[in-house]
Coordinates of C-alpha atoms in Angstrom, one line a residue:
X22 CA 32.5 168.4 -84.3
X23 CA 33.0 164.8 -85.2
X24 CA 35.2 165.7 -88.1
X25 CA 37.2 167.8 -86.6
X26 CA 37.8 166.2 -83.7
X27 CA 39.4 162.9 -85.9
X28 CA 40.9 165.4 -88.2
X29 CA 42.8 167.3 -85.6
X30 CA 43.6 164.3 -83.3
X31 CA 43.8 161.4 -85.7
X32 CA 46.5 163.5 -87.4
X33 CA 48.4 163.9 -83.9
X34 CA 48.1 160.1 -83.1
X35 CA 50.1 160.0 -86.1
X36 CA 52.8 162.5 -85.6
X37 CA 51.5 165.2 -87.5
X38 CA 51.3 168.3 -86.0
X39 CA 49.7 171.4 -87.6
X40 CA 48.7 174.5 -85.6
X41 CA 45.2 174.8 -84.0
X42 CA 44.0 177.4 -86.5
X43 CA 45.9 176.0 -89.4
X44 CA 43.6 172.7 -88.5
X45 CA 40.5 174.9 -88.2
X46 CA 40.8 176.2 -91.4
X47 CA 41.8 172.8 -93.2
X48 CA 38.2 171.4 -91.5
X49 CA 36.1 174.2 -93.0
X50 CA 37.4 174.5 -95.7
X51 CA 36.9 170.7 -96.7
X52 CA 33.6 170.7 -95.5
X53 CA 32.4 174.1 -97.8
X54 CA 34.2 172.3 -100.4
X55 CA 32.0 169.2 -100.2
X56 CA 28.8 171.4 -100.0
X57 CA 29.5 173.5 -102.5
X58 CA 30.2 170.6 -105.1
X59 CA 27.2 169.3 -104.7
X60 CA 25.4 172.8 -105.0
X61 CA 27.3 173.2 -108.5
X62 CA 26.5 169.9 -109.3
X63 CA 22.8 170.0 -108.6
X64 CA 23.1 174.1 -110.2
X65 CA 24.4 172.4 -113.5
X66 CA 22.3 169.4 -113.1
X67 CA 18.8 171.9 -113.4
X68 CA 19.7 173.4 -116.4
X69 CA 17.4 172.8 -119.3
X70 CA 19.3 170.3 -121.4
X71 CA 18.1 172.3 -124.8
X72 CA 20.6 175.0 -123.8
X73 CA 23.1 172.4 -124.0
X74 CA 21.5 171.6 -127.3
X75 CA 21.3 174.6 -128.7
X76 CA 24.8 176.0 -127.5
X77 CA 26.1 172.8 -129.6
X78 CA 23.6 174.0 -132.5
X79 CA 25.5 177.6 -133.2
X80 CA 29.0 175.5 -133.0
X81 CA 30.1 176.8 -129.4
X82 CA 32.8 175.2 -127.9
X83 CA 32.7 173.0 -124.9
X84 CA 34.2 176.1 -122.7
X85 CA 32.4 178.9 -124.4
X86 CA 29.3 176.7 -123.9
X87 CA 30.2 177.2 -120.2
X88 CA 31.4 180.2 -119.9
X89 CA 28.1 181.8 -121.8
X90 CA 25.6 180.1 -121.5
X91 CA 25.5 177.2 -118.7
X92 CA 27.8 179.1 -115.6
X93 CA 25.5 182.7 -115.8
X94 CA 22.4 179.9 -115.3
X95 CA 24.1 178.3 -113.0
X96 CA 25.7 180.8 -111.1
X97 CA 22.4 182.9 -110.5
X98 CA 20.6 179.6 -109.5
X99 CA 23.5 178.7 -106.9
X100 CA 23.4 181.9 -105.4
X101 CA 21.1 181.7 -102.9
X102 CA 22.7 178.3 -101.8
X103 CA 25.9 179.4 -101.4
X104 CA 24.4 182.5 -99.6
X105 CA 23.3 180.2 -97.1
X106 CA 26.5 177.5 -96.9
X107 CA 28.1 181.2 -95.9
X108 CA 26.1 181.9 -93.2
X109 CA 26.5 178.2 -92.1
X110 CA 30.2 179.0 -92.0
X111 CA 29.7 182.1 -89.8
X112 CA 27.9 179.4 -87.3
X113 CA 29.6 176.6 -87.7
X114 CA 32.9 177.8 -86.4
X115 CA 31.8 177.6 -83.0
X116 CA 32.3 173.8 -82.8
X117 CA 36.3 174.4 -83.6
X118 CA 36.2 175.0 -79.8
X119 CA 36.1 171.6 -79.8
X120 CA 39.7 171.4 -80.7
X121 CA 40.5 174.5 -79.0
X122 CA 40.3 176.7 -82.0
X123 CA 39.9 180.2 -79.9
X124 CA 37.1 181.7 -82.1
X125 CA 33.6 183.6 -80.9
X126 CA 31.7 180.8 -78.8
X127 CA 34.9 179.6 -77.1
X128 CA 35.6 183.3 -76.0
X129 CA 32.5 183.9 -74.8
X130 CA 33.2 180.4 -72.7
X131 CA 36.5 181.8 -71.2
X132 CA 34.8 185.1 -70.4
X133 CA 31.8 183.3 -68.7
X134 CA 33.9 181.4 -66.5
X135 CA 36.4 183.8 -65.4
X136 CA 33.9 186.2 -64.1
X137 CA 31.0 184.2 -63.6
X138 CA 28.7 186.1 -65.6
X139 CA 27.4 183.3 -68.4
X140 CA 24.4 185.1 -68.9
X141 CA 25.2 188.1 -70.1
X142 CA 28.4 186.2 -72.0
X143 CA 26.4 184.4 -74.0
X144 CA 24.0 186.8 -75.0
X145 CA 26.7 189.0 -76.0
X146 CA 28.1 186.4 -78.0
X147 CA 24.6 185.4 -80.0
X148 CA 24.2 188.8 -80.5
X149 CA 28.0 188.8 -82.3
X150 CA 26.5 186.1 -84.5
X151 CA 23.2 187.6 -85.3
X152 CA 25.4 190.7 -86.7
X153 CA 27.1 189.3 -88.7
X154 CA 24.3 186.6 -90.2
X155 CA 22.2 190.0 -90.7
X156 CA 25.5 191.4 -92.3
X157 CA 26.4 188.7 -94.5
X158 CA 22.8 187.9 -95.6
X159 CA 21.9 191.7 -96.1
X160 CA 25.2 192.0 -98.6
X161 CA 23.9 188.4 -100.5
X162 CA 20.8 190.0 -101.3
X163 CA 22.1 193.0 -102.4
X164 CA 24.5 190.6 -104.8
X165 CA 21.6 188.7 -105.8
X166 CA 19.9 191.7 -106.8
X167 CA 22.6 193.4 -108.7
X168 CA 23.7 190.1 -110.3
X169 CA 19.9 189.7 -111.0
X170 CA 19.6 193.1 -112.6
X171 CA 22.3 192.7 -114.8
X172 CA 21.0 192.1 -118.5
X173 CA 24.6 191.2 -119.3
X174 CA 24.0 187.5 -119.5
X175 CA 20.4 187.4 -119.1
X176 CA 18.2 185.3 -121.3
X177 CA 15.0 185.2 -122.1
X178 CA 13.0 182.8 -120.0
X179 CA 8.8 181.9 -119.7
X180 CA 8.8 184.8 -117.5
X181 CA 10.1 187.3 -119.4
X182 CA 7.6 190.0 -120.7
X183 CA 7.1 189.3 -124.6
X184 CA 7.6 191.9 -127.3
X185 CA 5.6 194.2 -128.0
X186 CA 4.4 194.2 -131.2
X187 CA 2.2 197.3 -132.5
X188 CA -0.6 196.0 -134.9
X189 CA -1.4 199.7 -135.7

């Protein structure tokens, strides 16, 4: 709220005037931005540093190191963080009412006091959210699971079943 409160007004105590929504999505936006860094930075930060090693050891360059063998790490590990930063998203609109951003919860506001019924306003309007947090995480898992299923990139890990070798 804080942010975008001196985003939207400190930039109109200085003549600049950009649309409510425009300013809405500006604030979001920076804020997933600054969440998601770190979540790729702590993503790349956790991978075993003998991948590194050995992607360097069969002459890979510095982008095919990435692209093969570090992102598809990373990428599954971040999954379940970004998942959640979305969902975040989904909630965390409800303080651009603040600056008069006419999304969900500031609806639901108008609605309750124009016909008096806050109540059953608000209940309406969690019930909104909880769709579409029980949308949004049901299609993340299902990612999760398909990205997780996919042998395409998949390396072998402690936990992988070993060989099977026939001593017969």
């Amino acid at each position: 709220m804080v942010q975008a409160a001196i985003f939207y007004y400190g930039l109109s105590s200085f003549g600049v005037h950009i649309p409510i929504i425009i300013a809405g999505i500006i604030i979001v936006t920076l804020n997933t931005a600054a969440y998601l860094t770190e979540v790729l930075r702590s993503g790349i930060n956790g991978i075993d540093p003998g991948q590194i090693e050995g992607a360097k050891s069969i002459g890979l360059t510095r982008s095919q190191m990435y692209r093969y063998i570090i992102f598809p790490q990373v990428l599954k590990n971040m999954l379940p963080a970004i998942g959640n930063e979305l969902v975040v998203n989904i909630k965390d609109t409800a303080v651009l009412s603040v600056i008069g951003v006419s999304e969900l919860f500031y609806m639901g506001k108008s609605v309750a006091g124009t016909y008096y019924r806050y109540t059953e306003s608000f209940i309406l309007v969690a019930l909104i959210y909880l769709v579409l947090v029980l949308i949004t995480t049901r299609l993340l898992t299902l990612l999760v699971k398909v990205i997780n299923g996919s042998n395409k990139y998949s390396f072998p890990t402690s936990q992988s079943n070993p060989i099977e070798v026939n001593h017969g």
